[in-house]
PDB file of C-alpha atoms and ligand atoms in Angstrom:
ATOM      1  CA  UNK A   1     -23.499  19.493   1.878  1.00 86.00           C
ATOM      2  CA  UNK A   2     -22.833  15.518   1.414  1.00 95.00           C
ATOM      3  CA  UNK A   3     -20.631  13.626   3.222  1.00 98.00           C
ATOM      4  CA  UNK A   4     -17.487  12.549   2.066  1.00 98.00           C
ATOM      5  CA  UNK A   5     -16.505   8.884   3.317  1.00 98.00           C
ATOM      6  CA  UNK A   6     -12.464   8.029   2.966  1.00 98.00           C
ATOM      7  CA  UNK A   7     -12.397   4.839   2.131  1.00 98.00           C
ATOM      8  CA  UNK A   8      -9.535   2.396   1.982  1.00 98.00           C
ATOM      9  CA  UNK A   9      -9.479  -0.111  -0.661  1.00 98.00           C
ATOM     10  CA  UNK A  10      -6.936  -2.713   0.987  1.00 98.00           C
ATOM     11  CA  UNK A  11      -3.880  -3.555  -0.608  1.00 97.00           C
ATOM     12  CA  UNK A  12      -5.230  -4.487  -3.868  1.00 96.00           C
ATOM     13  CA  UNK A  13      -6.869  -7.944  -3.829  1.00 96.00           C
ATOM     14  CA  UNK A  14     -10.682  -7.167  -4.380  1.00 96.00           C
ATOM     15  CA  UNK A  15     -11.604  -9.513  -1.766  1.00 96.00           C
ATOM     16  CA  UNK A  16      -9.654  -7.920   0.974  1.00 97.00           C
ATOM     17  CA  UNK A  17     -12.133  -4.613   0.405  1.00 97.00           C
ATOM     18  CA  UNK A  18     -14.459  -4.270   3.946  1.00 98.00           C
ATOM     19  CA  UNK A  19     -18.224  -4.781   3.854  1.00 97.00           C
ATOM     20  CA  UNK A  20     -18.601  -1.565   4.922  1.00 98.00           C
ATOM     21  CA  UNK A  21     -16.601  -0.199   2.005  1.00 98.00           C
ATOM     22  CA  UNK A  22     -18.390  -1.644   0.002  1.00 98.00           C
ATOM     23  CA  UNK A  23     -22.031  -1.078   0.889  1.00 98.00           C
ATOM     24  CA  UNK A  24     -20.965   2.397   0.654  1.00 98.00           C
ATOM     25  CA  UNK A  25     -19.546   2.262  -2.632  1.00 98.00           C
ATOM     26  CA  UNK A  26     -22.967   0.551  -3.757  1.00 98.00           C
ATOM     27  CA  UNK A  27     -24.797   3.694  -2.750  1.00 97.00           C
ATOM     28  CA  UNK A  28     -21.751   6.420  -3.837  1.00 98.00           C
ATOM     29  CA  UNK A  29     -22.862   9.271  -6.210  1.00 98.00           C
ATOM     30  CA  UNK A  30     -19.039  10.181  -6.760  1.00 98.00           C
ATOM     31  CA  UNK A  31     -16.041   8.154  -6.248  1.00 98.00           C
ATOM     32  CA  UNK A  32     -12.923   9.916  -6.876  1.00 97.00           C
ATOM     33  CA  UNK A  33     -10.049   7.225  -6.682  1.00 97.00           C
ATOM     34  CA  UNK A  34      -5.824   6.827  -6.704  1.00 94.00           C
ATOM     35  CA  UNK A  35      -4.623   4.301  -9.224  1.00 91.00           C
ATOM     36  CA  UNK A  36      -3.952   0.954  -8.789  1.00 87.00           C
ATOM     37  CA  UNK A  37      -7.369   0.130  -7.836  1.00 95.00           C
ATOM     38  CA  UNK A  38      -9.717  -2.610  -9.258  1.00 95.00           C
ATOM     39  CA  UNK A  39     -11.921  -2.189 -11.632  1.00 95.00           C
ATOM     40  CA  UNK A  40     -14.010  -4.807  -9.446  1.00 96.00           C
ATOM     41  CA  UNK A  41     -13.966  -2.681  -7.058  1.00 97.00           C
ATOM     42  CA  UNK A  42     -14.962   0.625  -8.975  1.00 97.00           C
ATOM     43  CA  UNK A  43     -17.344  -1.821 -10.566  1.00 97.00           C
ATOM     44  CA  UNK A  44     -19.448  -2.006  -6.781  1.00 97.00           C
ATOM     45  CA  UNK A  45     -19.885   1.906  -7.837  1.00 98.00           C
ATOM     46  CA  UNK A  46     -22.603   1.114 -10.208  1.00 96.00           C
ATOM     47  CA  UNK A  47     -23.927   4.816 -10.018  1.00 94.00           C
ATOM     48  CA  UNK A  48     -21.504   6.493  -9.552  1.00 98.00           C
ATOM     49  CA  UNK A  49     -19.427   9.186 -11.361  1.00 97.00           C
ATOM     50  CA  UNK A  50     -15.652   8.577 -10.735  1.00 97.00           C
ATOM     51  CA  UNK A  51     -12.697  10.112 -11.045  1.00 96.00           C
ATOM     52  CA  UNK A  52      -9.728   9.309 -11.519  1.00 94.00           C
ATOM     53  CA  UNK A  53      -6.822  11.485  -9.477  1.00 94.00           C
ATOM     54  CA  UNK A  54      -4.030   9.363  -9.905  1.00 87.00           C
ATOM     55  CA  UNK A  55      -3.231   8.555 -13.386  1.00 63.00           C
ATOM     56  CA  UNK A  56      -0.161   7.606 -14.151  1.00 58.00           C
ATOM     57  CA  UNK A  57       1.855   7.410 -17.572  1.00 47.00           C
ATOM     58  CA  UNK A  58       0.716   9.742 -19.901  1.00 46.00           C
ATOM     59  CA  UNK A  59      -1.425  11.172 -17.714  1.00 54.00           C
ATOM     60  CA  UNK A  60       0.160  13.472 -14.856  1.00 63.00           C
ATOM     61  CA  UNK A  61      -1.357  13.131 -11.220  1.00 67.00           C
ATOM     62  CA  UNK A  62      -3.203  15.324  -9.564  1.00 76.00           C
ATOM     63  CA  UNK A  63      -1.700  17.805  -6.967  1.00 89.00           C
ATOM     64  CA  UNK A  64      -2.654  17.296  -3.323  1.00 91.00           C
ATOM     65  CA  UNK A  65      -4.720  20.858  -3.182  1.00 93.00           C
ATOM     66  CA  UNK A  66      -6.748  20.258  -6.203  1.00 94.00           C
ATOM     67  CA  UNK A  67      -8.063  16.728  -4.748  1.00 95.00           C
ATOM     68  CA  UNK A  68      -8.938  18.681  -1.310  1.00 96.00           C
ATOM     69  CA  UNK A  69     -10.712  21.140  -3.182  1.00 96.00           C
ATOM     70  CA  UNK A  70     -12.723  18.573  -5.724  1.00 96.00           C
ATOM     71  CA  UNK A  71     -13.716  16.646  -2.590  1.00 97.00           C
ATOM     72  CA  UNK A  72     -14.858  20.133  -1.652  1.00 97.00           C
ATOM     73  CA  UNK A  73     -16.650  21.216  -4.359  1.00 97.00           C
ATOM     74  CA  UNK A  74     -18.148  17.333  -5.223  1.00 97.00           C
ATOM     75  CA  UNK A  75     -19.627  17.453  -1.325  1.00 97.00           C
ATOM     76  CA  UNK A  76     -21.387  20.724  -2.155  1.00 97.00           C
ATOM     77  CA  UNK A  77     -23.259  19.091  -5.231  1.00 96.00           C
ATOM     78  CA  UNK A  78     -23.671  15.154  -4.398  1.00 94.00           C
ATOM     79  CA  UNK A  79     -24.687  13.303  -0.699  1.00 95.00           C
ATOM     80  CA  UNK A  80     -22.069  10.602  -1.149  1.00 98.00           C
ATOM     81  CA  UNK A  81     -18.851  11.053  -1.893  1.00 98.00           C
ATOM     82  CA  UNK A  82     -16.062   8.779  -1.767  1.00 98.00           C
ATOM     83  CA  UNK A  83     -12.220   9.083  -1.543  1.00 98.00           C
ATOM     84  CA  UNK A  84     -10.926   5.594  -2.453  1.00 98.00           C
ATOM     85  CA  UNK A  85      -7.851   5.395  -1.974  1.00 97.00           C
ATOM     86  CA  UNK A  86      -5.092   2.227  -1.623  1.00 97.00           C
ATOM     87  CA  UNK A  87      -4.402   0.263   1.493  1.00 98.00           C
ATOM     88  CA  UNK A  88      -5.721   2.214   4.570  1.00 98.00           C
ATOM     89  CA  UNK A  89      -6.372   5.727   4.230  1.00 97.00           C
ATOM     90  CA  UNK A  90      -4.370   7.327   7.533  1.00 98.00           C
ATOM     91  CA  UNK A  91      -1.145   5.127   6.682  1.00 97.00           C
ATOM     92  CA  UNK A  92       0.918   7.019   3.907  1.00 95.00           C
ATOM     93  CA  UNK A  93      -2.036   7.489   2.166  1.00 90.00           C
ATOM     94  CA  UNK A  94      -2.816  11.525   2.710  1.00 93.00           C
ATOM     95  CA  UNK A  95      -5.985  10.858   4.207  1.00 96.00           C
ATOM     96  CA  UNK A  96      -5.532  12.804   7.315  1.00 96.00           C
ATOM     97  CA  UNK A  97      -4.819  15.962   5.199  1.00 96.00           C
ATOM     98  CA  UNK A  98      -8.153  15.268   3.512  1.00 97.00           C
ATOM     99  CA  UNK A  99      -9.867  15.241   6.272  1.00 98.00           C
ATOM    100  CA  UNK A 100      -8.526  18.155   7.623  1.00 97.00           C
ATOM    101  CA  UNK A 101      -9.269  20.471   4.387  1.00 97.00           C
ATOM    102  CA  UNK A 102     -12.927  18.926   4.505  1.00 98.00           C
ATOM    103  CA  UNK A 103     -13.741  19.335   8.182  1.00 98.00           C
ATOM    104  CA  UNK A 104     -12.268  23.168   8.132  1.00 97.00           C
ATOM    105  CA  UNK A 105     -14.942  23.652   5.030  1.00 97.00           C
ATOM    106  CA  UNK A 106     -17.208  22.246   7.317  1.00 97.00           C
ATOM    107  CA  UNK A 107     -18.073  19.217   5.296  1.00 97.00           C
ATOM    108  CA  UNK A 108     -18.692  16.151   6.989  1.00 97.00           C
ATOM    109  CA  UNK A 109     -16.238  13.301   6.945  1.00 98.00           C
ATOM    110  CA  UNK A 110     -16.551   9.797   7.663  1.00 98.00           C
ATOM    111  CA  UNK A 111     -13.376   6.845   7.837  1.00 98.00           C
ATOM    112  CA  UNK A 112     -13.358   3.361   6.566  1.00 98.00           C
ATOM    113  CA  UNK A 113     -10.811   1.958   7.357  1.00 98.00           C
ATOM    114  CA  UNK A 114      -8.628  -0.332   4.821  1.00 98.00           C
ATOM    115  CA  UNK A 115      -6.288  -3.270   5.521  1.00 98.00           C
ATOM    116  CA  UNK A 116      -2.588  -1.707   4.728  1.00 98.00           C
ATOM    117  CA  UNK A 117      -0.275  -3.199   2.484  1.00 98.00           C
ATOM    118  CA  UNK A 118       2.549  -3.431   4.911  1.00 98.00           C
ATOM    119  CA  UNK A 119       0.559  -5.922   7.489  1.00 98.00           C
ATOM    120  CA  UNK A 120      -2.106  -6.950   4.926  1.00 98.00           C
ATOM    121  CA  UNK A 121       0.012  -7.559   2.225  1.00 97.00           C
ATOM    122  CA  UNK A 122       2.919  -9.176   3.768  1.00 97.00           C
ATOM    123  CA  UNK A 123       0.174 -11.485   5.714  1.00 97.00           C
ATOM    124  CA  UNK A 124      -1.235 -12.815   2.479  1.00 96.00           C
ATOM    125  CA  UNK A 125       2.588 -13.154   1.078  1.00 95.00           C
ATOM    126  CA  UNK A 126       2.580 -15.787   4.239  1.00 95.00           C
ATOM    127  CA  UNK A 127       4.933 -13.218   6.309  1.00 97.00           C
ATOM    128  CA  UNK A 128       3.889 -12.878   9.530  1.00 97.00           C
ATOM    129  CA  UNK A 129       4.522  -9.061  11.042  1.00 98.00           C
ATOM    130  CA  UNK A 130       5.235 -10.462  14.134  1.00 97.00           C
ATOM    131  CA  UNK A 131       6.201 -13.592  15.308  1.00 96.00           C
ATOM    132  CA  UNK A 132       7.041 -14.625  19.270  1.00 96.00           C
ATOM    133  CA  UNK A 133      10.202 -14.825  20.133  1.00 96.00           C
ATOM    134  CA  UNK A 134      11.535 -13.658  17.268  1.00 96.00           C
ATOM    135  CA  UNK A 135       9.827  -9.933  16.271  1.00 97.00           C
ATOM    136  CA  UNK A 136       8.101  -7.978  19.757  1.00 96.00           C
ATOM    137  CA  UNK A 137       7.638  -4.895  17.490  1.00 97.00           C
ATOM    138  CA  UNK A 138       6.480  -3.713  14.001  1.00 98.00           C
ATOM    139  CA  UNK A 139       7.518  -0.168  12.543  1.00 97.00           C
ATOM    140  CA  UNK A 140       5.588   0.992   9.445  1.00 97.00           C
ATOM    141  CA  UNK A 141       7.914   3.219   8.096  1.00 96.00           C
ATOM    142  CA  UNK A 142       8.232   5.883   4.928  1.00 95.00           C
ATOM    143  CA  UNK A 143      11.272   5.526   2.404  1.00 95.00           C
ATOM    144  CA  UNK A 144      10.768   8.847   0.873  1.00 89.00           C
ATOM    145  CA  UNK A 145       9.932  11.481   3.511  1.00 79.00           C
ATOM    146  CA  UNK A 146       8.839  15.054   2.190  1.00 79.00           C
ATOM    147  CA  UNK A 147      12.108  16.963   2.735  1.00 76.00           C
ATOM    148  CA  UNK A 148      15.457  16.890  -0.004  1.00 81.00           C
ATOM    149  CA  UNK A 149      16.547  13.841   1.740  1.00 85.00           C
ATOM    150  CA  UNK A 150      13.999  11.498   1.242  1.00 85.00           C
ATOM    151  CA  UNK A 151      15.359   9.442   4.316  1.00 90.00           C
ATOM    152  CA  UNK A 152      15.673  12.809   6.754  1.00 87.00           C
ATOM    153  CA  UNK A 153      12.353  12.142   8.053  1.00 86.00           C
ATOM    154  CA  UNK A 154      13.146   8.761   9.424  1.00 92.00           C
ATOM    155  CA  UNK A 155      15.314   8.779  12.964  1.00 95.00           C
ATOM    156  CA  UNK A 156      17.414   4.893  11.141  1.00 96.00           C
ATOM    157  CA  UNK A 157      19.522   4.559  14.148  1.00 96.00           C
ATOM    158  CA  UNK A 158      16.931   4.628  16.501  1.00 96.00           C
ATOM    159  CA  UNK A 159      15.236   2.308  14.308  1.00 96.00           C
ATOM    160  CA  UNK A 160      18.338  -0.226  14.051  1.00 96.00           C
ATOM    161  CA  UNK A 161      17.838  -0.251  17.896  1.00 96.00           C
ATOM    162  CA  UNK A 162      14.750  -1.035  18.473  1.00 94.00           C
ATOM    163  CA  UNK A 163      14.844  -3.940  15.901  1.00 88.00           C
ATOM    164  CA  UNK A 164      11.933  -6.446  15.463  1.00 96.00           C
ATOM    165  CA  UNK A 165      10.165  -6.012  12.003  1.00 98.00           C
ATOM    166  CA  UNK A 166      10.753  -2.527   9.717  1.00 98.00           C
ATOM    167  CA  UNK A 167       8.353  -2.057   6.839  1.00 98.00           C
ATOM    168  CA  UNK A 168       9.464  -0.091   4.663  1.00 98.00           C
ATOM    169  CA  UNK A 169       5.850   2.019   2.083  1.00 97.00           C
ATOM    170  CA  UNK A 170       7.447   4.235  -0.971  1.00 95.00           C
ATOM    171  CA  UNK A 171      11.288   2.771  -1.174  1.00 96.00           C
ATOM    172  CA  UNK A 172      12.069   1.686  -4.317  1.00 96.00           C
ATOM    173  CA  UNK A 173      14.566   4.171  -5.457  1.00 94.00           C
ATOM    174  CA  UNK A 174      16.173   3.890  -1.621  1.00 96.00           C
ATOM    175  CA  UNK A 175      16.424   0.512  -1.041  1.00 97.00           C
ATOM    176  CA  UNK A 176      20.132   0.658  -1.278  1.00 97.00           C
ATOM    177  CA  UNK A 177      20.320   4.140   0.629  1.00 96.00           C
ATOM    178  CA  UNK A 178      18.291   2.400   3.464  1.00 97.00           C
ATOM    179  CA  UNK A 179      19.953  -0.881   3.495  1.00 98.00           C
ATOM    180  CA  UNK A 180      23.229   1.258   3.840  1.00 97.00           C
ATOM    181  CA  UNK A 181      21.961   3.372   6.958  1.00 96.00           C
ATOM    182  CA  UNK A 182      20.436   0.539   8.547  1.00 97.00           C
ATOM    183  CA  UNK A 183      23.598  -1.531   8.205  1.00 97.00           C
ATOM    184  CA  UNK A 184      25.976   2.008   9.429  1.00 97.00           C
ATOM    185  CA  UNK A 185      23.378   1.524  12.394  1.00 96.00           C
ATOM    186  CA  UNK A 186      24.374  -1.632  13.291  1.00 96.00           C
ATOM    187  CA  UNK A 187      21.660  -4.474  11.695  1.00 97.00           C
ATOM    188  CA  UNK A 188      23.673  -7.229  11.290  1.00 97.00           C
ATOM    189  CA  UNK A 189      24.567  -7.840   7.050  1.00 97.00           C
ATOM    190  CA  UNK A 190      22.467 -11.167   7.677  1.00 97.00           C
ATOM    191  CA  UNK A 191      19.784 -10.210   8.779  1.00 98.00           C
ATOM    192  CA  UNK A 192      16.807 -11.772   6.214  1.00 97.00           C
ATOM    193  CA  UNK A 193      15.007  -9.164   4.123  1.00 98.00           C
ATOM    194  CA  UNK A 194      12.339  -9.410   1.521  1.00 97.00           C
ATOM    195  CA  UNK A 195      10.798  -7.067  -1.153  1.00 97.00           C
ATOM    196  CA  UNK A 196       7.368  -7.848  -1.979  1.00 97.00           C
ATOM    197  CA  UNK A 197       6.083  -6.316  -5.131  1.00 97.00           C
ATOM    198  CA  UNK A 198       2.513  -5.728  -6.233  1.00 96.00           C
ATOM    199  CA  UNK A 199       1.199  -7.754  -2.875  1.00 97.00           C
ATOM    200  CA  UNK A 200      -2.065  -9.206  -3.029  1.00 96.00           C
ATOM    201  CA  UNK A 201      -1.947  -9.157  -7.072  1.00 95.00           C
ATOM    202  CA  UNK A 202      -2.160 -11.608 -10.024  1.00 91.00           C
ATOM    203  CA  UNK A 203       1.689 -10.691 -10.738  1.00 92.00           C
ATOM    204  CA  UNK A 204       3.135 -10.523  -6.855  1.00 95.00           C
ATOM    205  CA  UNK A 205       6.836 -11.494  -6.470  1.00 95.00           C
ATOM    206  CA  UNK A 206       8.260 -11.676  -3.477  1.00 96.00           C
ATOM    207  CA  UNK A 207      12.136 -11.627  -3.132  1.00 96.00           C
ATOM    208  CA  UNK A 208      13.926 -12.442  -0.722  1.00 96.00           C
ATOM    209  CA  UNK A 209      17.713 -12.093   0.562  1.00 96.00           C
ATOM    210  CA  UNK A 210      19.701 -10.221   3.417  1.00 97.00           C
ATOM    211  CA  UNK A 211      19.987  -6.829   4.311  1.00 97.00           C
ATOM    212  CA  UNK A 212      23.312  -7.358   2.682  1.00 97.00           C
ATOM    213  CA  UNK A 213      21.804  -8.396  -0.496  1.00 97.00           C
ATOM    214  CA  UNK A 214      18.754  -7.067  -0.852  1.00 97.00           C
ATOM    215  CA  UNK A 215      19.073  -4.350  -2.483  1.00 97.00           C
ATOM    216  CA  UNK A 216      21.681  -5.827  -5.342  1.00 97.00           C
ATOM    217  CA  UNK A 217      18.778  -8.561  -5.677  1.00 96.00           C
ATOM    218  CA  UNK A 218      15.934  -5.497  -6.391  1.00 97.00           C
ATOM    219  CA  UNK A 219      18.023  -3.831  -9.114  1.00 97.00           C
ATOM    220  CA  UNK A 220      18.874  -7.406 -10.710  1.00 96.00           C
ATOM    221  CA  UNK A 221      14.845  -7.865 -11.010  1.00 95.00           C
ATOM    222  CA  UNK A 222      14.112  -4.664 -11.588  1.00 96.00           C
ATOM    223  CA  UNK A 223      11.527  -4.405  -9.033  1.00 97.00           C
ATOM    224  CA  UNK A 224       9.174  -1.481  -9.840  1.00 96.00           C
ATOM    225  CA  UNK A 225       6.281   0.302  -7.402  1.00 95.00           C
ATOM    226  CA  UNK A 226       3.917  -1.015  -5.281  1.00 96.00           C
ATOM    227  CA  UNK A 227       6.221  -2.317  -3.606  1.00 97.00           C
ATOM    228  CA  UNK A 228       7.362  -3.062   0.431  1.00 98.00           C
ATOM    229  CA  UNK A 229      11.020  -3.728   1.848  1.00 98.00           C
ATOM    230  CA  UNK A 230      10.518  -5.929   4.904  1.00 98.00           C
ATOM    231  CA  UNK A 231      13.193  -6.328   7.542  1.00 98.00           C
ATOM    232  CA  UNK A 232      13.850  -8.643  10.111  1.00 98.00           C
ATOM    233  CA  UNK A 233      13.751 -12.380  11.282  1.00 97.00           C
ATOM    234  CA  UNK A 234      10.384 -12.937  10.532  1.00 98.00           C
ATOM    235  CA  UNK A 235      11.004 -13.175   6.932  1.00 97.00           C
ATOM    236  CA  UNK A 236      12.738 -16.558   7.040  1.00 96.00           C
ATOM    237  CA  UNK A 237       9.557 -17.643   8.810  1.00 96.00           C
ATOM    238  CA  UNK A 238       7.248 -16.769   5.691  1.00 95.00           C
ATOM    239  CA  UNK A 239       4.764 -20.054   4.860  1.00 91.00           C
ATOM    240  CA  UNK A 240       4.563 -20.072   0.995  1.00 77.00           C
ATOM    241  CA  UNK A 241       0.748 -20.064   0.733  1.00 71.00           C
ATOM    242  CA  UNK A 242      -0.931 -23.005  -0.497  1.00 70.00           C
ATOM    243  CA  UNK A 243      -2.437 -23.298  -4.046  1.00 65.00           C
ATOM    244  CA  UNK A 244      -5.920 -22.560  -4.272  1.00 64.00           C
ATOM    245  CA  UNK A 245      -8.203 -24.353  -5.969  1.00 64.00           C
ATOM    246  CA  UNK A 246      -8.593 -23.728  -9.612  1.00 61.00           C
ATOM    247  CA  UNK A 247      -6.003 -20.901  -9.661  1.00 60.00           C
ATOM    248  CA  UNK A 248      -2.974 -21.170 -11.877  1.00 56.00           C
ATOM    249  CA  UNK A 249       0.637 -21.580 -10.232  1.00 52.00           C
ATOM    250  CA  UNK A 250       3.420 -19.878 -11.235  1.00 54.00           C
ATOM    251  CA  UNK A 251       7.176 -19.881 -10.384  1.00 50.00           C
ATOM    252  CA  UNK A 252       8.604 -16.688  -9.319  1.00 54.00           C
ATOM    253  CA  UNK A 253      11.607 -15.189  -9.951  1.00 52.00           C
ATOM    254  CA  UNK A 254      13.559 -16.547  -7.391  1.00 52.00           C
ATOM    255  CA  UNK A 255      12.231 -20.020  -8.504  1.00 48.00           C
ATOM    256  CA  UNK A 256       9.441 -20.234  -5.808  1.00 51.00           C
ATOM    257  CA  UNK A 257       6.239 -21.652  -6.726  1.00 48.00           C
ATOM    258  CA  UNK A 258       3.406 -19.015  -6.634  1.00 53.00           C
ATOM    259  CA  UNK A 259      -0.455 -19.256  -6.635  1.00 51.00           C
ATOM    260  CA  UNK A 260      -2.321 -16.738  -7.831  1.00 53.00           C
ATOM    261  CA  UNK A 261      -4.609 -15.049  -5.141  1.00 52.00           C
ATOM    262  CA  UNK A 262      -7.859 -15.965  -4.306  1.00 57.00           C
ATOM    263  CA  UNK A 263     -10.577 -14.598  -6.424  1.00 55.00           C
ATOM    264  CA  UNK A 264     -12.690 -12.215  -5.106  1.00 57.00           C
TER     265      UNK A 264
HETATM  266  C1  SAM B 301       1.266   6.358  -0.896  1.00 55.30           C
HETATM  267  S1  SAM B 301       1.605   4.841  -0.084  1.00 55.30           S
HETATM  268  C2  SAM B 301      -0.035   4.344   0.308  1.00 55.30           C
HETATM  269  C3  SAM B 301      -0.092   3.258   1.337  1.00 55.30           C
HETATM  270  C4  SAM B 301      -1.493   2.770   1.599  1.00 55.30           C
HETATM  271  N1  SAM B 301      -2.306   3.809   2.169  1.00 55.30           N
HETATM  272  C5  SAM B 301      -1.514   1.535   2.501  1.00 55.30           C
HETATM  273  O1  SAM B 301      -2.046   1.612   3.613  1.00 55.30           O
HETATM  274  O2  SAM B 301      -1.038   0.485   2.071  1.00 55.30           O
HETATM  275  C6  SAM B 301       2.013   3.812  -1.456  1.00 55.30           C
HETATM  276  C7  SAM B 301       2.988   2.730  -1.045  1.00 55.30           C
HETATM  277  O3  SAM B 301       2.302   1.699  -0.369  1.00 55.30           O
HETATM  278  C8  SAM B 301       2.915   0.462  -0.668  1.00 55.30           C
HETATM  279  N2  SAM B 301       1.924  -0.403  -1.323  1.00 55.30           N
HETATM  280  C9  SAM B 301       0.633  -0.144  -1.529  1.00 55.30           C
HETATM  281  N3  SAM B 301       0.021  -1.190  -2.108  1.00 55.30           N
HETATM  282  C10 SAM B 301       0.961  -2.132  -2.273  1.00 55.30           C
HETATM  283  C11 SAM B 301       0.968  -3.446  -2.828  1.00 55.30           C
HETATM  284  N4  SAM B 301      -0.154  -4.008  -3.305  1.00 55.30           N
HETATM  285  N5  SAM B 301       2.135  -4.128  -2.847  1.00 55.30           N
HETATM  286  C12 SAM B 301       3.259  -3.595  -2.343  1.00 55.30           C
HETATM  287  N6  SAM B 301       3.323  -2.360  -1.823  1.00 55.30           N
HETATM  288  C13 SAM B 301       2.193  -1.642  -1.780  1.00 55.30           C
HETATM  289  C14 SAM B 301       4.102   0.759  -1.572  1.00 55.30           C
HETATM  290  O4  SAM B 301       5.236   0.920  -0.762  1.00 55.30           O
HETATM  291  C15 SAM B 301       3.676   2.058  -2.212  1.00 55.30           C
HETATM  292  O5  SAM B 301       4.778   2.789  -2.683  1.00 55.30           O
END
C-alpha cells in the first residue's frame, strides 16, 4: 500500500502553494485533483498520472464515494498518491472524510496543509481577518450546509452576536438569504461587507458595499464561484495592494485600480 498525502493547493495563486506541497508533488506517481487548480501547479507533477475529479461544464463531477474509493484503489497500485485539492484540505474541502475512508482501509494518510481562501485570500485582497480594536474574532463559515436548507446548518443569530469578522466559503446563490438572516439577527444595515471573487487570481474583483447592499451589488455584477462574502468592520480597513513590478493594472468593477498578482 502507498501513502496517500492530502494536499492543499492554497487559494489559487501558484506561489501561495507550500514547499512541502510541492516537493511532494515533484515525487507524486498519481495526483488526483478538484478544479480550479493551476496548471503550474499540476505542472510540479512531472511524473505523475493525474486525474481530474472535478470537472466542471460538460463534464459532471465526481461523487464523494467514488473519489474515496479511487484514492483507495490508486494507494493499492502506486507509493505516492496525492489528493490536491483547493485552499486547505480540512476547511470545506472534504478532506476529513477522505481521510477517514483511507485510514478505515488501512491506507496510510499524510496532511499538508494549504493556506484557505477565506484568511489567505482575503489577506492578499489587502483585508485583514482581524484587526485590533475593531474584529477580536474570525468565523469561517459554510453558505450551503448539507441539509434542504442550505443555511440550517449555520446557528446566524448566534453568529450576529458574537460579531467580529464572518467569512462566508460556498454562498453565492445565498448571499441575499444570508444578508437577510444576519440583518433579522440584528447586524446593523451598515455594517461594511465585501465579496471577493476568484481571490488570488489574474481576474479577482473584489466588491465592496454594506450588509444592506451587498447582495443587490453581487447580482448587479453577476458575481459567479470561487467566491467569499466577508462581513464586518475590517473591510473598510482593506489596503489596496500595491502594483507590482512589471504586472499589468487593471480597474475593477467598482472602479478600483487592480494589480495583477504576483507571479509565481
Ligand atoms: C468546497 S469549498 C473549498 C474551500 C477550500 N478548502 C479552502 O480552504 O479555501 C469552495 C469554496 O471556497 C471558496 N474559495 C476557494 N477558493 C477561492 C478563491 N480563490 N476565491 C474566492 N473564494 C474561494 C469559495 O467560497 C468556494 O465556493
Amino acid at each position: 500500500m502507498g501513502v496517500v498525502y492530502l494536499i492543499g493547493a492554497g487559494p489559487g495563486d501558484p506561489g501561495l502553494l507550500t514547499r512541502r506541497a510541492a516537493r511532494v508533488l515533484r515525487r507524486a506517481d498519481v495526483v488526483v485533483h478538484d478544479a480550479l487548480i493551476d496548471r503550474r501547479v499540476l505542472k510540479l507533477a512531472r511524473s505523475a498520472r493525474l486525474i481530474d475529479v472535478g470537472k466542471r461544464g460538460f463534464g459532471r463531477r465526481t461523487e464523494q464515494e467514488e473519489i474515496n474509493a479511487l484514492l483507495i484503489e490508486q494507494a493499492a497500485q502506486a507509493s505516492t498518491v496525492v489528493r490536491l485539492k483547493g485552499g486547505d484540505p480540512f476547511v470545506f474541502g472534504r478532506g476529513a472524510e477522505e481521510a477517514r475512508a483511507l485510514t478505515a482501509a488501512g491506507v496510510r494518510v499524510r496532511i499538508v496543509p494549504g493556506i484557505t481562501s477565506g484568511l489567505g485570500g482575503l489577506a492578499a485582497a489587502g483585508i485583514p481577518a482581524t484587526t485590533r480594536g475593531v474584529s477580536g474574532a474570525v468565523t469561517l463559515v459554510t453558505g450551503h450546509g448539507t441539509g434542504c436548507d442550505p443555511l440550517a446548518d449555520v446557528d446566524w443569530q448566534a453568529l450576529a452576536r458574537v460579531g467580529g469578522t464572518i467569512v462566508i466559503y460556498m454562498a453565492v446563490r445565498t448571499i441575499d438569504q444570508i444578508a437577510e438572516r444576519l440583518l433579522a439577527a440584528g447586524l446593523p444595515r451598515g455594517t461594511p461587507a465585501a465579496v471577493l471573487e476568484n481571490a488570488t487570481w489574474p481576474d479577482e474583483r473584489v466588491l465592496e458595499g454594506t450588509l444592506g447592499n451587498i447582495a443587490e451589488l453581487a447580482q448587479r455584477e453577476e458575481v459567479a464561484a470561487p467566491a467569499l462574502f466577508v462581513i464586518g468592520g475590517v473591510v473598510s480597513w482593506r489596503t489596496a495592494p500595491a502594483p507590482v513590478r512589471g504586472a499589468r493594472p487593471r480597474i475593477s468593477s467598482l472602479g478600483r485600480l487592480e494589480v495583477q498578482p504576483e507571479p509565481m
